[in-house]
Short mmCIF file of C-alpha atoms in Angstrom, two decimals:
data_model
loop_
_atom_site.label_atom_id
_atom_site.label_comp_id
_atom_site.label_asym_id
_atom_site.label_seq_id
_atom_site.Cartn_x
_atom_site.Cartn_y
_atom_site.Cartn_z
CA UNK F 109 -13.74 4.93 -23.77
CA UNK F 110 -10.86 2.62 -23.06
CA UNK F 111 -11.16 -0.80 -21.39
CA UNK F 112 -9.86 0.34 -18.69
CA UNK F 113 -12.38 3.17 -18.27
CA UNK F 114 -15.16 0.59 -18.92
CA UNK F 115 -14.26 -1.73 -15.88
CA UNK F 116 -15.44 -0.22 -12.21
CA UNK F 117 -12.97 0.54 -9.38
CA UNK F 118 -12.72 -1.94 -7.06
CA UNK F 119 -13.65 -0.48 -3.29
CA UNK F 120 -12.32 -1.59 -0.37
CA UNK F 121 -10.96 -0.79 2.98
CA UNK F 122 -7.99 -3.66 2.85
CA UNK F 123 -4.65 -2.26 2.59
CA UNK F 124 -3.21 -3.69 -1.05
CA UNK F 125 0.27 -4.45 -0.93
CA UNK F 126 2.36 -4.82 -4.53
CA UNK F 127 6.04 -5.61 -4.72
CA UNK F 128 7.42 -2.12 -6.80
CA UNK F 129 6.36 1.34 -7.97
CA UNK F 130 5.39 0.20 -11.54
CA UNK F 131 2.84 -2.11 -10.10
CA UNK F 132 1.30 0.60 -7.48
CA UNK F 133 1.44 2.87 -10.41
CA UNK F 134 -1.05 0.20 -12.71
CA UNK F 135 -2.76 -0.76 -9.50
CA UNK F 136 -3.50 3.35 -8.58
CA UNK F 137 -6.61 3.33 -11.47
CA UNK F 138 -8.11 -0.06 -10.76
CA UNK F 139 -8.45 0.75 -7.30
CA UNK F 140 -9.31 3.46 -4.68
CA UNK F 141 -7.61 1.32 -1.78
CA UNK F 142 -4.54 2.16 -0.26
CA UNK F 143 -1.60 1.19 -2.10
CA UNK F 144 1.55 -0.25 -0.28
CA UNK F 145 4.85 -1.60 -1.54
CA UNK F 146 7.29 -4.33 -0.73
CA UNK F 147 9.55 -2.85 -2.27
CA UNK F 148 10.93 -6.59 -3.60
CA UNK F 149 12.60 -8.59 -1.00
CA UNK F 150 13.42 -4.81 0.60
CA UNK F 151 10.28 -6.22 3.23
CA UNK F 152 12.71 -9.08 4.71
CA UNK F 153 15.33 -6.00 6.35
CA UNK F 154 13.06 -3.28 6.67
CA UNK F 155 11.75 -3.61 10.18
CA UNK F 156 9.81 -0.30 10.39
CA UNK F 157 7.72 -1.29 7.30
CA UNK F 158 6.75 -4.45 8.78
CA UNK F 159 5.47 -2.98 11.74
CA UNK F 160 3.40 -0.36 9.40
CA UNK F 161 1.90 -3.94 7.31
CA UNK F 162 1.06 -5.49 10.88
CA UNK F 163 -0.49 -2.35 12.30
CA UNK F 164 -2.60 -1.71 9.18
CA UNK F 165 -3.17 -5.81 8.40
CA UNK F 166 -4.58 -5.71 12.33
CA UNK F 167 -6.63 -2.71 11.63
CA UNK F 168 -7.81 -2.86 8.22
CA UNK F 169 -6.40 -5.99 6.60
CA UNK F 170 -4.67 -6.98 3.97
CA UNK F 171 -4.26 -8.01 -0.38
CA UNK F 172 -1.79 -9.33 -0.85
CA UNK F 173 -0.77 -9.20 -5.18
CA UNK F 174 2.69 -10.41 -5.62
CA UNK F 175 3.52 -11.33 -9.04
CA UNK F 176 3.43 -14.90 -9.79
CA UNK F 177 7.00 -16.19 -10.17
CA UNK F 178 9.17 -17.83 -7.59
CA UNK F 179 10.10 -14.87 -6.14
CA UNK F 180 6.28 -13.21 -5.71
CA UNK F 181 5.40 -16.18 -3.64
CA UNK F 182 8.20 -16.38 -1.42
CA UNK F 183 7.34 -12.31 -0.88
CA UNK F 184 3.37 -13.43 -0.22
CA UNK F 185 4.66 -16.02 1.90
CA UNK F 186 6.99 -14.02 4.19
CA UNK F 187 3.98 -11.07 4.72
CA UNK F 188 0.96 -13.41 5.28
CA UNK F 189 3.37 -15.44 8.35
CA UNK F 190 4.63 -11.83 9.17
CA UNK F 191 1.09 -10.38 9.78
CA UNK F 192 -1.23 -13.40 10.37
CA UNK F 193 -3.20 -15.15 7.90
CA UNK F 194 -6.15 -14.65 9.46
CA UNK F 195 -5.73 -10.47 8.43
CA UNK F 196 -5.18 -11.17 4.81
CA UNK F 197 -6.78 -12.01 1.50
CA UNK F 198 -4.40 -13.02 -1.64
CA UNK F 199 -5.20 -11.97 -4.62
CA UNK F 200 -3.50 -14.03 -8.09
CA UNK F 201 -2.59 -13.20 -11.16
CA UNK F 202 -2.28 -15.69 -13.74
CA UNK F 203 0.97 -17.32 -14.83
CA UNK F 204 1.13 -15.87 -18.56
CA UNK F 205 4.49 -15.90 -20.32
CA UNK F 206 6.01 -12.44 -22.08
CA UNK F 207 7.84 -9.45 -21.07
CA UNK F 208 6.62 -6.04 -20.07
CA UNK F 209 7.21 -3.19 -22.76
CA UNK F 210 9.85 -1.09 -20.25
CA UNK F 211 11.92 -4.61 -19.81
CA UNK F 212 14.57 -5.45 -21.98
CA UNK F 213 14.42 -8.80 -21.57
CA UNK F 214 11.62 -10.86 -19.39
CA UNK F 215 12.18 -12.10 -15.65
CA UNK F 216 13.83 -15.52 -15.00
CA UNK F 217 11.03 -17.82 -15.43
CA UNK F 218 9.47 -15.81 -18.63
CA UNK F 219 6.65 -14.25 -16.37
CA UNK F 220 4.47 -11.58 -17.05
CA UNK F 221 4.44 -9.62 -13.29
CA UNK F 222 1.50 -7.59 -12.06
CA UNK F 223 2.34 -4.86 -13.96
CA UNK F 224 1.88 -6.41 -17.17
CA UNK F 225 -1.26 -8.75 -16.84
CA UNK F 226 -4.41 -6.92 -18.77
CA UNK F 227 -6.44 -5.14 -16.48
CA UNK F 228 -9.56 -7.28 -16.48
CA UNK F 229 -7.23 -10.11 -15.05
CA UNK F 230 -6.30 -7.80 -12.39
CA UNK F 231 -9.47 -6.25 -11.63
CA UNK F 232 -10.90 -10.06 -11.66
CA UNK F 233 -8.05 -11.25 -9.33
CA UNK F 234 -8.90 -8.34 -6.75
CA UNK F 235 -12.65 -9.73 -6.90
CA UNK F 236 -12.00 -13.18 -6.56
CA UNK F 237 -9.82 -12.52 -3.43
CA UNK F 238 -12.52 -9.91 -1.72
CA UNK F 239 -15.24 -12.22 -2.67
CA UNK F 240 -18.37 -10.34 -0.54
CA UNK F 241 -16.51 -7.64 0.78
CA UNK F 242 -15.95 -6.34 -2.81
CA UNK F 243 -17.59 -2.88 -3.30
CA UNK F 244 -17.01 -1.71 0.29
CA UNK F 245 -16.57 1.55 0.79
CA UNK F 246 -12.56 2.52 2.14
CA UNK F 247 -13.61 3.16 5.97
CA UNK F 248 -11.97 6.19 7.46
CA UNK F 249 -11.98 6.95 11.51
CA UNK F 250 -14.78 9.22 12.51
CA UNK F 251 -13.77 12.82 12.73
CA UNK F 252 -11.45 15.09 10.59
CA UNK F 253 -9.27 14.06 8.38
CA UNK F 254 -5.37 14.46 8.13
CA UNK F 255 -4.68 16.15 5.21
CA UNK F 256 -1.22 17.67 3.35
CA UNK F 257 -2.67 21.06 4.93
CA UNK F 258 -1.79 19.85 8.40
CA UNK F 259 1.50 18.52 7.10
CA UNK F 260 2.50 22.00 6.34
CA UNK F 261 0.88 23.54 9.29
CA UNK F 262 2.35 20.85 11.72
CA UNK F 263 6.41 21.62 9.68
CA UNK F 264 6.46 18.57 8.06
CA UNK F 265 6.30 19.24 4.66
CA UNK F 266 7.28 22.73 2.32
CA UNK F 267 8.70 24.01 5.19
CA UNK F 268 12.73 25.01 6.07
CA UNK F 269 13.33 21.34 8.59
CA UNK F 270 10.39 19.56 7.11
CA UNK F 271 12.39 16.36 6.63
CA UNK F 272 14.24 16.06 10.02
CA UNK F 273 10.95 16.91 11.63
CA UNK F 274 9.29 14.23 9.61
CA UNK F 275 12.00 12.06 10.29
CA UNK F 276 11.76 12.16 13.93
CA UNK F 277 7.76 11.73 14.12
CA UNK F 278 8.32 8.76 11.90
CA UNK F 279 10.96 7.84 14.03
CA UNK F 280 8.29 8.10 16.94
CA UNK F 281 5.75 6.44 15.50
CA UNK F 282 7.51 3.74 13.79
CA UNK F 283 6.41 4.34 10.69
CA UNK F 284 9.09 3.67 7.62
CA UNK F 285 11.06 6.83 6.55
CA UNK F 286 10.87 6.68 2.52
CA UNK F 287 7.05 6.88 2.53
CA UNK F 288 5.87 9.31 0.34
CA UNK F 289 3.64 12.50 1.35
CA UNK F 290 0.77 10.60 -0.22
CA UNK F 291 1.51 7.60 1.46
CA UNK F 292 2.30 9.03 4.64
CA UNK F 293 -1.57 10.93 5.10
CA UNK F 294 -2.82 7.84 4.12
CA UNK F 295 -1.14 5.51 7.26
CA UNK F 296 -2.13 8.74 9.47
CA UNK F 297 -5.52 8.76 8.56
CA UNK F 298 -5.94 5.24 9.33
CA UNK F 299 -4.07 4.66 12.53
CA UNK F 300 -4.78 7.60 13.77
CA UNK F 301 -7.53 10.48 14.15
CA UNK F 302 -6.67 14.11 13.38
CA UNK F 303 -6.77 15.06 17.26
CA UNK F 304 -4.47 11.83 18.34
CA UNK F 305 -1.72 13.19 16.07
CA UNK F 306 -2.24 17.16 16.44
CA UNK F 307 -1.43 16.20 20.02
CA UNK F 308 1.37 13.23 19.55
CA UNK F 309 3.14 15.73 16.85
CA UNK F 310 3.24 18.68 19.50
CA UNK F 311 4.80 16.62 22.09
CA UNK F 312 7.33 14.39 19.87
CA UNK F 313 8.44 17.68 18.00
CA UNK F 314 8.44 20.36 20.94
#
């Protein structure tokens, strides 16, 4: 069994927001919450996924894990005036010097990001920052859930127009356009409940 096997998924129903893909990607098997990224300093011009982190920060709340450089705090910074502080916990990793094995060379200050801390650091970061509410169950609305099923069924995904359909419900809802399929059922389901959207889908796509 691996260490990483050994520790125990954190639980929660807080919305954990990373900076880039290689950090959701480490985050994705320490955690069952749902995974958001910055995308860097991409948050400061992308006005769509700002409203998505205030909508879900006001709803579910947020974690934030930047890495911790310069540049990660000026990122936690920006989100936690953006959405409130009051809607968000911050998580931190330590400050430990090295480079991660796909880097050729480290980051300007000689940082470790999230991506490369062990995974007991993480894990204990995401602890420290939940305190109590660690262990708690992700909350879903009551009622059926969206799944990739109604994707398909409502022509937004596998389907000939599946993208400019998607694009214009996004578009609707103000949701950002480069979420993935995963990411996108997982912003339905908790914003809205299965009947809310079979009904908001028929009349923005009719």
């Amino acid at each position: 069994m691996t260490e990483t096997e050994k520790l125990e998924k954190i639980h929660t129903d807080r919305v954990l927001i990373v900076e880039g893909k290689y950090d959701a990607a480490r985050l994705s098997h320490l955690t069952d919450a749902m995974i958001l990224m910055t995308d860097g300093f991409g948050i400061y011009s992308d006005k769509k996924r700002q409203q998505l982190f205030k909508a879900l920060a006001q709803k579910n709340g947020l974690i934030l894990l930047t890495d911790s450089d310069a540049a990660g705090f000026r990122i936690r910074n920006y989100i936690t005036n953006l959405v409130g502080e009051k809607n968000v916990v911050q998580a931190y990793v330590p400050a430990i010097h090295g480079k991660e094995k796909r880097k050729a060379q480290p980051g300007k200050e000689g940082l470790l990001g999230v991506e490369g801390v062990d995974d007991a650091l993480v894990v204990q970061a995401l602890r420290d920052a939940l305190g109590e509410q660690t262990g708690i169950a992700s909350a879903r609305p009551e009622g059926r859930q969206i799944t990739y099923t109604d994707l398909y069924e409502w022509g937004l995904s596998g389907r000939p127009g599946s993208a400019e359909r998607k694009a214009a419900l996004l578009n609707a809802l103000g949701l950002p356009p480069r979420l993935s399929k995963k990411e996108l059922v997982e912003a339905l389901n908790r914003l809205y409940t299965f009947e809310q959207l079979d009904a908001m889908q028929a009349e923005i796509l009719s």
